[in-house]
Short mmCIF file of C-alpha atoms in Angstrom, two decimals:
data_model
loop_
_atom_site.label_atom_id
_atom_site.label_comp_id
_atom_site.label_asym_id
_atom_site.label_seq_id
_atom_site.Cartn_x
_atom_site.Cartn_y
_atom_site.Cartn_z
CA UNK A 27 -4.49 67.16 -15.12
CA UNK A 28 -6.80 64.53 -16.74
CA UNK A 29 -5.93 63.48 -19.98
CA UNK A 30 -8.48 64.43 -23.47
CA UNK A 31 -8.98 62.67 -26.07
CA UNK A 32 -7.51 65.26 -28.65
CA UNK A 33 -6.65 63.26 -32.02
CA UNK A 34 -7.71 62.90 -35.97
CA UNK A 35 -9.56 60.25 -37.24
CA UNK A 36 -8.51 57.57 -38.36
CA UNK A 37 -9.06 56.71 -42.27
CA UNK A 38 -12.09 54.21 -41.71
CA UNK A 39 -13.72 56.68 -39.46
CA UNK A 40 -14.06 59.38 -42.07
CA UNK A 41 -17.54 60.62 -44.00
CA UNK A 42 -17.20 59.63 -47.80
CA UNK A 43 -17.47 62.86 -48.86
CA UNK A 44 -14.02 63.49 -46.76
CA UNK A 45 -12.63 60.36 -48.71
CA UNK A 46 -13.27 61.92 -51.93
CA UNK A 47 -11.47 65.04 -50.57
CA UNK A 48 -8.23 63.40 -49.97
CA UNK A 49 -8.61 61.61 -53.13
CA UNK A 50 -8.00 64.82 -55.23
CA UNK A 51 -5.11 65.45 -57.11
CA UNK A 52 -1.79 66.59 -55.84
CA UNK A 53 -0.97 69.38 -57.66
CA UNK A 54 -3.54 71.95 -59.21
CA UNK A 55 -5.83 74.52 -57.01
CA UNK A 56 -8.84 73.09 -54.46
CA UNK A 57 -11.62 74.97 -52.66
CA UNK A 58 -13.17 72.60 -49.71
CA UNK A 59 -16.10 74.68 -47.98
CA UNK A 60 -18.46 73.19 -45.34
CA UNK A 61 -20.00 74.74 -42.05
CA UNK A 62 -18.10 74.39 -38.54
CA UNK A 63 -17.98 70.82 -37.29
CA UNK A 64 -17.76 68.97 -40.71
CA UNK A 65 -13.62 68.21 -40.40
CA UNK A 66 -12.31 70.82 -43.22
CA UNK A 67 -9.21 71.37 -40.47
CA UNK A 68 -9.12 67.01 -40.85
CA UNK A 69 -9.00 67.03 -44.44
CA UNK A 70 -6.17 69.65 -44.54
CA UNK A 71 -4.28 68.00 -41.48
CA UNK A 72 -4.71 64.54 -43.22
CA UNK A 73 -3.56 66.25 -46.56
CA UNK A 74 -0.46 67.36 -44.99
CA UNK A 75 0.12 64.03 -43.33
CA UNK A 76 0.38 62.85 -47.13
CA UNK A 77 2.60 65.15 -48.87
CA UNK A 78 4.08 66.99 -45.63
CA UNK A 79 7.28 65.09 -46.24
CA UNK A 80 7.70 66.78 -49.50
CA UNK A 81 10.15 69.68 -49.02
CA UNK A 82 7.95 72.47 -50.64
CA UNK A 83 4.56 72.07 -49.08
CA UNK A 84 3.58 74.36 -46.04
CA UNK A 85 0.78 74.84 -44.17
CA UNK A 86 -0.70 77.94 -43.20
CA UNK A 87 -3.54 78.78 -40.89
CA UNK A 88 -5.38 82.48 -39.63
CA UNK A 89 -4.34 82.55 -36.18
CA UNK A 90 -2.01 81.21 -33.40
CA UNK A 91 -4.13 79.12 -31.66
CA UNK A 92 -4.96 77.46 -34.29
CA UNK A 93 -1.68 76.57 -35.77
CA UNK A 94 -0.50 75.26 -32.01
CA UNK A 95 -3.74 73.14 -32.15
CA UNK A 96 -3.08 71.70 -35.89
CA UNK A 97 0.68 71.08 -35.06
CA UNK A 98 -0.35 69.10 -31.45
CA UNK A 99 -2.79 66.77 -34.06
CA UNK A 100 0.13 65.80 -36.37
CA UNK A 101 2.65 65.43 -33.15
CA UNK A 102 4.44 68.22 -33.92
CA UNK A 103 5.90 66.03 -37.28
CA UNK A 104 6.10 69.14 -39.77
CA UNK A 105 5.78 72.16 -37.25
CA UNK A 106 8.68 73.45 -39.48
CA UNK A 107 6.27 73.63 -41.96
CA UNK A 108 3.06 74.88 -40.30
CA UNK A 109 2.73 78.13 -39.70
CA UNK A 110 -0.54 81.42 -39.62
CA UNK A 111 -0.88 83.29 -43.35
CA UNK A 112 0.51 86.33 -42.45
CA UNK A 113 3.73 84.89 -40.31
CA UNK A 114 4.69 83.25 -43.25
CA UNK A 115 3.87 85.85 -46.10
CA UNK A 116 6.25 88.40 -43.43
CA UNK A 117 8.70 85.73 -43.34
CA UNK A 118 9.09 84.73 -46.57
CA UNK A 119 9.29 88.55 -47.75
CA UNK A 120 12.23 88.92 -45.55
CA UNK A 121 14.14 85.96 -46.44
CA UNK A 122 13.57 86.85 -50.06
CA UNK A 123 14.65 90.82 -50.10
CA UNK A 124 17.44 89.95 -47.62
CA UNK A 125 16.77 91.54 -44.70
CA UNK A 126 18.97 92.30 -42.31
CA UNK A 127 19.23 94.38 -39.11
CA UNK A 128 21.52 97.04 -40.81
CA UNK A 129 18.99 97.18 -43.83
CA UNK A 130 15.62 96.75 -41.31
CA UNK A 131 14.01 99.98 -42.52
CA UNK A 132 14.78 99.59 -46.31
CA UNK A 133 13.69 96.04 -46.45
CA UNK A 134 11.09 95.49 -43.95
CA UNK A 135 7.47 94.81 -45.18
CA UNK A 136 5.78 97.19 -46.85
CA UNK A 137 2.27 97.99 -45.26
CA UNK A 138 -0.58 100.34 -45.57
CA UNK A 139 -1.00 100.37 -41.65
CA UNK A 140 0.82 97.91 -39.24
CA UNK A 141 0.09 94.18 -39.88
CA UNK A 142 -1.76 95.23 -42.79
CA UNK A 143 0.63 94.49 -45.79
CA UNK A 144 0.73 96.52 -49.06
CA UNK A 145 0.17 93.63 -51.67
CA UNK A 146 1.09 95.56 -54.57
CA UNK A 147 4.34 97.19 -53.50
CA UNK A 148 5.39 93.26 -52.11
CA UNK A 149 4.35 91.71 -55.36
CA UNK A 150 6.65 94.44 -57.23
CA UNK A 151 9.22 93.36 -54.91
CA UNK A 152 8.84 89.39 -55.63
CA UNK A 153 8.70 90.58 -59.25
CA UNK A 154 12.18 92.51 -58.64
CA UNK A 155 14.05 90.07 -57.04
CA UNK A 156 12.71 87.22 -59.53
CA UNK A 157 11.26 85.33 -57.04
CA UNK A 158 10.00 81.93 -58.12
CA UNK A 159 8.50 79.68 -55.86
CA UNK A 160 7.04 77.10 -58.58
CA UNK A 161 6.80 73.86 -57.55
CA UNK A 162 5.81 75.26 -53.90
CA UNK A 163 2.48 73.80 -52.31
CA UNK A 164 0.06 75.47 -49.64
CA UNK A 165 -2.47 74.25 -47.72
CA UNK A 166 -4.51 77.13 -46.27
CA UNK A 167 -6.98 76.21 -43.25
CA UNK A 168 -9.82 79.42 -42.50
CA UNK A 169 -9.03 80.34 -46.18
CA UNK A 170 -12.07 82.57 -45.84
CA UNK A 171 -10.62 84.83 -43.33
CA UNK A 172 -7.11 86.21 -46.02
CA UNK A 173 -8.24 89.01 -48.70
CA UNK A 174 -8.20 87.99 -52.14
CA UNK A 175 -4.91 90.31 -52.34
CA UNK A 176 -3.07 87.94 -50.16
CA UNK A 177 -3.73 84.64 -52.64
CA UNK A 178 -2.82 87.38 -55.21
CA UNK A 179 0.49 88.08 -54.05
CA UNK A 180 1.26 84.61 -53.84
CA UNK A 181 0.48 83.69 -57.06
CA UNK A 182 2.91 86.48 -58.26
CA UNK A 183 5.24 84.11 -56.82
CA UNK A 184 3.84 81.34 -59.60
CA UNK A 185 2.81 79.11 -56.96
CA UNK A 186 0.19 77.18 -58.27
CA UNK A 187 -0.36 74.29 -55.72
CA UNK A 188 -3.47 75.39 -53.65
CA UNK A 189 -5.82 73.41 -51.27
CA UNK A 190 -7.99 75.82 -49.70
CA UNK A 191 -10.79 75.13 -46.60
CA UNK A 192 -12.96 77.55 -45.65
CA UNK A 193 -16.50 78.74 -44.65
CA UNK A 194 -17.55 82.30 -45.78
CA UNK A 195 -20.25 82.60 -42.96
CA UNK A 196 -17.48 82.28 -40.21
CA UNK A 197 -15.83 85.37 -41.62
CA UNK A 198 -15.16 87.97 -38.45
CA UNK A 199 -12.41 89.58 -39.73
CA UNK A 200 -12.74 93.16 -41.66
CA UNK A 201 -11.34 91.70 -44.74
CA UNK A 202 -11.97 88.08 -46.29
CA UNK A 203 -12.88 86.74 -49.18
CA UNK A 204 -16.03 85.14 -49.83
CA UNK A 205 -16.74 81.74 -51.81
CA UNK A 206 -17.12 83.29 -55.08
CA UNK A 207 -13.54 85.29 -54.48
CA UNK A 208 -11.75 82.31 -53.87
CA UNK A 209 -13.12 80.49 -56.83
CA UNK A 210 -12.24 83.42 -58.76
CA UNK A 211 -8.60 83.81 -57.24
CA UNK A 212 -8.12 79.89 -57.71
CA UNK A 213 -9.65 79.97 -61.16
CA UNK A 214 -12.47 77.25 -60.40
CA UNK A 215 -16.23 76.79 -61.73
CA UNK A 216 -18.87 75.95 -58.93
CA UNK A 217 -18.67 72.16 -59.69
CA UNK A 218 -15.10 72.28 -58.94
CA UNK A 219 -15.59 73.16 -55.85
CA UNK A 220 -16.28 70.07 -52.62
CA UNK A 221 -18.76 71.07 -49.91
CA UNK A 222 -18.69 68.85 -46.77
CA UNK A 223 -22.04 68.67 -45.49
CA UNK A 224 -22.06 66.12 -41.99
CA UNK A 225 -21.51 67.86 -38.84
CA UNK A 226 -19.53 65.64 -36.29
CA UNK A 227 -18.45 68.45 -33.89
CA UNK A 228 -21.94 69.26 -32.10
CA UNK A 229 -24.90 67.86 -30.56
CA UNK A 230 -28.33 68.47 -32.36
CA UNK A 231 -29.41 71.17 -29.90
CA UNK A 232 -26.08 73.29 -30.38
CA UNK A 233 -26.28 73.35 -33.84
CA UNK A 234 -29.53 74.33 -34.22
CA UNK A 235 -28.32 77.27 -32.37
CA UNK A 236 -25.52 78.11 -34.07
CA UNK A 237 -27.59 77.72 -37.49
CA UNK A 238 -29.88 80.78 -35.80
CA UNK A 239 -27.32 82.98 -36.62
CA UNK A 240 -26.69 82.02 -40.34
CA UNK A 241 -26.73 84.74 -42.21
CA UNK A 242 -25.56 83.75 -46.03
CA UNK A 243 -28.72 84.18 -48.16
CA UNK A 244 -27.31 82.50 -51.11
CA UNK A 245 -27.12 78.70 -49.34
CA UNK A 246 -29.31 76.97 -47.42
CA UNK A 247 -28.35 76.68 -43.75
CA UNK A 248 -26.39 73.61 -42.74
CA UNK A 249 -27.65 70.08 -41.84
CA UNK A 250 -28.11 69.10 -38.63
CA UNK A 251 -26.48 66.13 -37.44
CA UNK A 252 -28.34 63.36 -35.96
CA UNK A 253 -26.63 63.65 -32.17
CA UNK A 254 -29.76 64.47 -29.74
CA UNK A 255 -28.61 65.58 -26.53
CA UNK A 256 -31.19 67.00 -22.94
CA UNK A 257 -28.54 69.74 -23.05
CA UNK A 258 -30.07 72.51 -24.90
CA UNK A 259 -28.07 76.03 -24.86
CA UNK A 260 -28.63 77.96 -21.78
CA UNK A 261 -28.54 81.97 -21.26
CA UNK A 262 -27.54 82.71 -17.58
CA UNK A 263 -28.10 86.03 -16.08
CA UNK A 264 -25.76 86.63 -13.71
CA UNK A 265 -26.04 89.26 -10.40
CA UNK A 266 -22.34 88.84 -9.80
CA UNK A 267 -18.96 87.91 -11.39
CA UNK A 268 -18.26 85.42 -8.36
CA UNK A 269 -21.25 83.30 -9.62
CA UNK A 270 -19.61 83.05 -13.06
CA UNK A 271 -16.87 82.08 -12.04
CA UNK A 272 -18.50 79.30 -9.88
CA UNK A 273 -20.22 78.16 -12.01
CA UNK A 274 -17.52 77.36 -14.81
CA UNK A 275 -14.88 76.12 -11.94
CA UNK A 276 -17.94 73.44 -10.59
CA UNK A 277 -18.67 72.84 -14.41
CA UNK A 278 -14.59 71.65 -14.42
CA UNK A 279 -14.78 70.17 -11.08
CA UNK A 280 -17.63 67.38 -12.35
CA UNK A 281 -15.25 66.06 -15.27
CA UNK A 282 -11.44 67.12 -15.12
CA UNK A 283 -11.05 65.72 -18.55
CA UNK A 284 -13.18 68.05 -20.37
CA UNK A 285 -11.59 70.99 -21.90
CA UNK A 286 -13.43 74.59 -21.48
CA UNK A 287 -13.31 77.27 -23.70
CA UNK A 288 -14.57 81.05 -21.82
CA UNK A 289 -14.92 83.22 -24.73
CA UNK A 290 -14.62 86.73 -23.65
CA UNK A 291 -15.42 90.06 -26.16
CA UNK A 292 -11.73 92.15 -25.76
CA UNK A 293 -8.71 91.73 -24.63
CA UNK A 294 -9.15 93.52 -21.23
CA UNK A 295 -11.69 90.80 -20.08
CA UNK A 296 -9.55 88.14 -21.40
CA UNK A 297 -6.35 89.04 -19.12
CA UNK A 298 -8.84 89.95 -15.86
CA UNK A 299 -10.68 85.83 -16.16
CA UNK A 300 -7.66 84.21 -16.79
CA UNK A 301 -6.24 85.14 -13.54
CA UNK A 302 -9.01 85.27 -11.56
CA UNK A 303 -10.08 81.84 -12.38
CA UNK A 304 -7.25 80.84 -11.03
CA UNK A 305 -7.87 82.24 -7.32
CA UNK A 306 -10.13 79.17 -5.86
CA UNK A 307 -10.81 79.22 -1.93
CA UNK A 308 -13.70 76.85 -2.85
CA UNK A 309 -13.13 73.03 -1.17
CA UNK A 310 -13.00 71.08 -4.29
CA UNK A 311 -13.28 67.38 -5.54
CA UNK A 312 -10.56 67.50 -7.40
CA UNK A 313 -7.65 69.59 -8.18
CA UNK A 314 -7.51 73.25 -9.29
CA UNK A 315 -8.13 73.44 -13.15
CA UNK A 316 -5.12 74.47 -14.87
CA UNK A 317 -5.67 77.89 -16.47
CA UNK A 318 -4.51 78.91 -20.19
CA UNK A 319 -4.92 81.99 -22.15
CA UNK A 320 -3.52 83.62 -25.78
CA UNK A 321 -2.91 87.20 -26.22
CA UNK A 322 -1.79 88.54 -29.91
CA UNK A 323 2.08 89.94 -28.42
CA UNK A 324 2.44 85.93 -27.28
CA UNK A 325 3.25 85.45 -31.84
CA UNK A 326 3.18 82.09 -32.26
CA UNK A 327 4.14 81.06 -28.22
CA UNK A 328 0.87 79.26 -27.54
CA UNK A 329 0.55 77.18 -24.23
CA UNK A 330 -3.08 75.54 -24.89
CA UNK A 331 -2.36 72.17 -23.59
CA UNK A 332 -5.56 70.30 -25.93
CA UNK A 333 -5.04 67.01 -24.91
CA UNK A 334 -6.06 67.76 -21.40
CA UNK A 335 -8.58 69.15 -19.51
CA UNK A 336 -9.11 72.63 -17.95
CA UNK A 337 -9.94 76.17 -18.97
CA UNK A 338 -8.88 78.43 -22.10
CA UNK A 339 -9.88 81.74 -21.68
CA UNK A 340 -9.28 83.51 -25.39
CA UNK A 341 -11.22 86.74 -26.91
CA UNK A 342 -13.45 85.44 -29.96
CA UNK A 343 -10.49 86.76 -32.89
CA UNK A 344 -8.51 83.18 -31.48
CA UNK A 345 -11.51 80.51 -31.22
CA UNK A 346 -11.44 80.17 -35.20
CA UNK A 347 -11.26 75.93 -36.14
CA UNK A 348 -10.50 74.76 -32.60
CA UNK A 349 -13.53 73.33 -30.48
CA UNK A 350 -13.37 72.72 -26.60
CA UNK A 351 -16.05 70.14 -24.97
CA UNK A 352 -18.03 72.46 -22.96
CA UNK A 353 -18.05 76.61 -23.88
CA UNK A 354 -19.04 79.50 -22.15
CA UNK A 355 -19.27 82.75 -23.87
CA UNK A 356 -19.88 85.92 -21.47
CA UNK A 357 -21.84 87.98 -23.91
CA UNK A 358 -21.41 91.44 -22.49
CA UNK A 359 -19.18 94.07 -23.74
CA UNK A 360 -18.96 93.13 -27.34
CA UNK A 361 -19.73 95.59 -30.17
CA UNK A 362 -20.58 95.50 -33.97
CA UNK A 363 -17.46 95.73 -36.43
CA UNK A 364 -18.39 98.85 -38.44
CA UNK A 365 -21.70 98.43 -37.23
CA UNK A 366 -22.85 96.00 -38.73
CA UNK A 367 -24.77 93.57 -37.10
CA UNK A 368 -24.52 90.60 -39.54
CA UNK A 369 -20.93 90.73 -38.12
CA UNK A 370 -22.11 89.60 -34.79
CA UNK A 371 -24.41 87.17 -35.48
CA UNK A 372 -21.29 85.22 -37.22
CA UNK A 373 -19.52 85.70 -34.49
CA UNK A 374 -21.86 84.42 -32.44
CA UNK A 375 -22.16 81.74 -35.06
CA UNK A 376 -18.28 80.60 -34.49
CA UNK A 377 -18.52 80.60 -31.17
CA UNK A 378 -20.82 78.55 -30.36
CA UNK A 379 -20.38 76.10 -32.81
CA UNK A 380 -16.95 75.49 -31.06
CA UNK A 381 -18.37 73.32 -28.25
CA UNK A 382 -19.22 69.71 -28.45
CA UNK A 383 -21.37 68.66 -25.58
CA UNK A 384 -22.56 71.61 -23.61
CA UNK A 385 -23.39 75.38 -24.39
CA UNK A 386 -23.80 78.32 -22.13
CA UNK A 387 -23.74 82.06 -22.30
CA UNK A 388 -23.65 84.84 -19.41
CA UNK A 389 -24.88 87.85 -19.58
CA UNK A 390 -24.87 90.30 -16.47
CA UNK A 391 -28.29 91.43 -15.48
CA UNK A 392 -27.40 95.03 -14.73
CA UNK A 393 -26.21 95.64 -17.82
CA UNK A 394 -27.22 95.73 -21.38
CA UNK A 395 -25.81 93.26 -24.44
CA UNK A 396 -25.53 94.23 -27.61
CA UNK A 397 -26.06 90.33 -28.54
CA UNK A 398 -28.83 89.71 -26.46
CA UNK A 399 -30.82 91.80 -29.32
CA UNK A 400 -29.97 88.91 -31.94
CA UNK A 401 -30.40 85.80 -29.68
CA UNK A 402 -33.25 83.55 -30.38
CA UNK A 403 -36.58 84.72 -28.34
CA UNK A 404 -37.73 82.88 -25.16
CA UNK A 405 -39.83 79.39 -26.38
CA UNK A 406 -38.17 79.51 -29.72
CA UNK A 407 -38.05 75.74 -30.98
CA UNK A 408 -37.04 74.03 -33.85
CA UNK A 409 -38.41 70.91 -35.76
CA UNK A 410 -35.83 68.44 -36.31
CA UNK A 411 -36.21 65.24 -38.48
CA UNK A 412 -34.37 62.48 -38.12
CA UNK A 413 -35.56 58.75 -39.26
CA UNK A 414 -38.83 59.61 -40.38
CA UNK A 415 -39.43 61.32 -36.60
CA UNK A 416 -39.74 65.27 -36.03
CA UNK A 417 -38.59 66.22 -32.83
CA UNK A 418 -38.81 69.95 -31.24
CA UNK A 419 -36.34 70.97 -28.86
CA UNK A 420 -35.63 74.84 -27.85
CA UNK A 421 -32.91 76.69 -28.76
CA UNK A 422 -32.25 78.71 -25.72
CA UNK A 423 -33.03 78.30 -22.26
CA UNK A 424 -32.64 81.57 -19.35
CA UNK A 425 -31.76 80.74 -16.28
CA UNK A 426 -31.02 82.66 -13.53
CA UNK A 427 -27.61 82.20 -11.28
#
């Protein structure tokens, strides 16, 4: 394995608007926003460096992957502390009622449908058992992707310590709240509120499209950052399956120290590349990639290894905050949630604005792709200015493999 550079910036390297973000006040309730690439995951990560050793802070993140990613930035020096949203919430309800095996069914979580909690009946609980968890501090990374009833339910536990970071167009879950529901949850006015604008995730071309599929009306889209690259997004249509995979295992094989994320649409295509990729008859330069995946039943057992190179194969519901140097996504086989199609385009959106360097998608030409309707069309460009120059580079290139 060839070792990545996976670490957070130091103090001198960071924007000034991320200056002023760690500059705010200890205590009292903070909403950080900013589009993908702009270091809200640095902010909280350095946050928690600075009060982390206090006993009552804890931070919290949406998914798995995630959290294992945070944790490997800080060295693993509060993991006690880090966990997702829900993981805790489950946790803490448990410890706090009393649970034990004996008592499972009387005290266990109460939940509308499984892993969906009821937020009422567990706030009536807190209320019952006099919980009081003042003094308490959380730092919530994808803050957009929790309901409003989840900060709700912890407030009932008169926590008032919040430092929230989130992005309301990279919401793919079927409940969120948007920017205006966590300024209403947190009790803040718009000019409370700290937008990070400077992208220092993705090369010009990639984030112009990942800004295609923008969809909040009520801001403009996000700046692009001034990081030209030749290596525009490419669309490959693909005749078989072998010539994906050859293509992302000669992709490794030029530069073992890159780190791939292979976005797949469901879980069945996530389990079927992971071990495929790992059967290589091929005569390579150097040696076989190593081959990581997550799957929801793994909890909180992730085995990403981010500060080396290979491939991550992981369903789009696990890609949220992380970023990989090169990304595939195979674009067949996904579908709207409740049909909406504004809720692909932000997937789309977080997907690709996980890579760094290099973009590509696959689609299979024998078969029809649901987000192939919403991609940009063939010769699409897009001005950029940078310095007084305008530059025009395409969004997406088709190729065929």
């Amino acid at each position: 394995m060839a070792k990545r550079v996976f670490r957070l910036p130091r103090r001198d390297e960071l924007t000034k608007e991320q200056r002023k973000v760690l500059r705010l006040p200890k205590n009292g309730q903070h909403l950080v926003v900013g589009s993908p690439g702009t270091g809200k995951s640095v902010v909280a990560l350095l946050r928690m460096q600075e009060l982390g050793n206090a006993e009552n802070v804890h931070f919290l993140t949406f998914n798995h992957v995630l959290n294992h990613a945070n944790k490997n930035l800080l060295d693993n020096e509060f993991s006690e502390k880090m966990n997702t949203a829900m993981s805790w919430l489950y946790d803490l309800h448990w410890n706090i009622v009393g649970g034990s095996r004996a008592t499972y069914h009387q005290d266990k979580m109460p939940e509308i449908k499984p892993h969906k909690p009821d937020y009422k009946k567990v706030s009536e609980r807190f209320a019952y058992y006099n919980a009081d968890f003042t003094g308490h501090s959380l730092i919530v990374d994808e803050g957009q992707d929790l309901p409003p009833e989840w900060y709700e339910c912890i407030e009932s536990l008169h926590i008032k310590d919040f430092f929230v970071v989130a992005d309301q167009n990279q919401q793919i879950t079927e409940e969120y709240s948007s920017k205006k529901k966590l300024m209403e949850v947190l009790g803040l006015e718009n000019d409370e509120v700290i937008e990070l604008k400077e992208n220092w995730r993705n090369t010009s071309p990639i984030a112009a499209f990942s800004n295609y599929f923008y969809t909040d009306k009520t801001s403009p889209k996000p700046q692009l950052p001034n990081r030209p690259s030749v290596n525009t997004p490419i669309l490959f249509e693909y005749k078989t399956i072998d010539r994906v995979k050859e293509q992302i295992l000669s992709e490794y094989d030029r530069d073992p120290s890159k780190l791939i994320g292979f976005f797949v649409a469901n879980e069945g295509k996530r389990e079927w590349w992971a071990k495929d990729l790992q059967k290589d008859d091929q005569s390579r330069k150097y040696s076989p990639p190593v081959v990581s995946t997550y799957f929801s039943s793994q909890k909180g057992d992730v085995n990403i290894e981010f500060n080396n190179g290979g491939i991550v194969v992981l369903n789009d519901k696990s890609v949220k905050g992380i970023e990989f140097d090169i990304v595939f996504i195979l674009i067949d086989g996904f579908k709207p949630i409740s049909n909406d199609k504004e809720s692909l385009m932000k997937r789309l959106y977080v997907m690709s604005s996980r890579a760094r360097e290099r973009l590509y998608l696959l689609k299979s030409s024998i078969q029809n792709s649901i987000l192939e309707e919403i991609l940009p069309p063939e010769n699409e460009t897009i001005t950029i200015e940078h310095n007084g120059k305008s530059t025009q580079i395409e969004l997406l290139k088709r190729r065929q493999l």
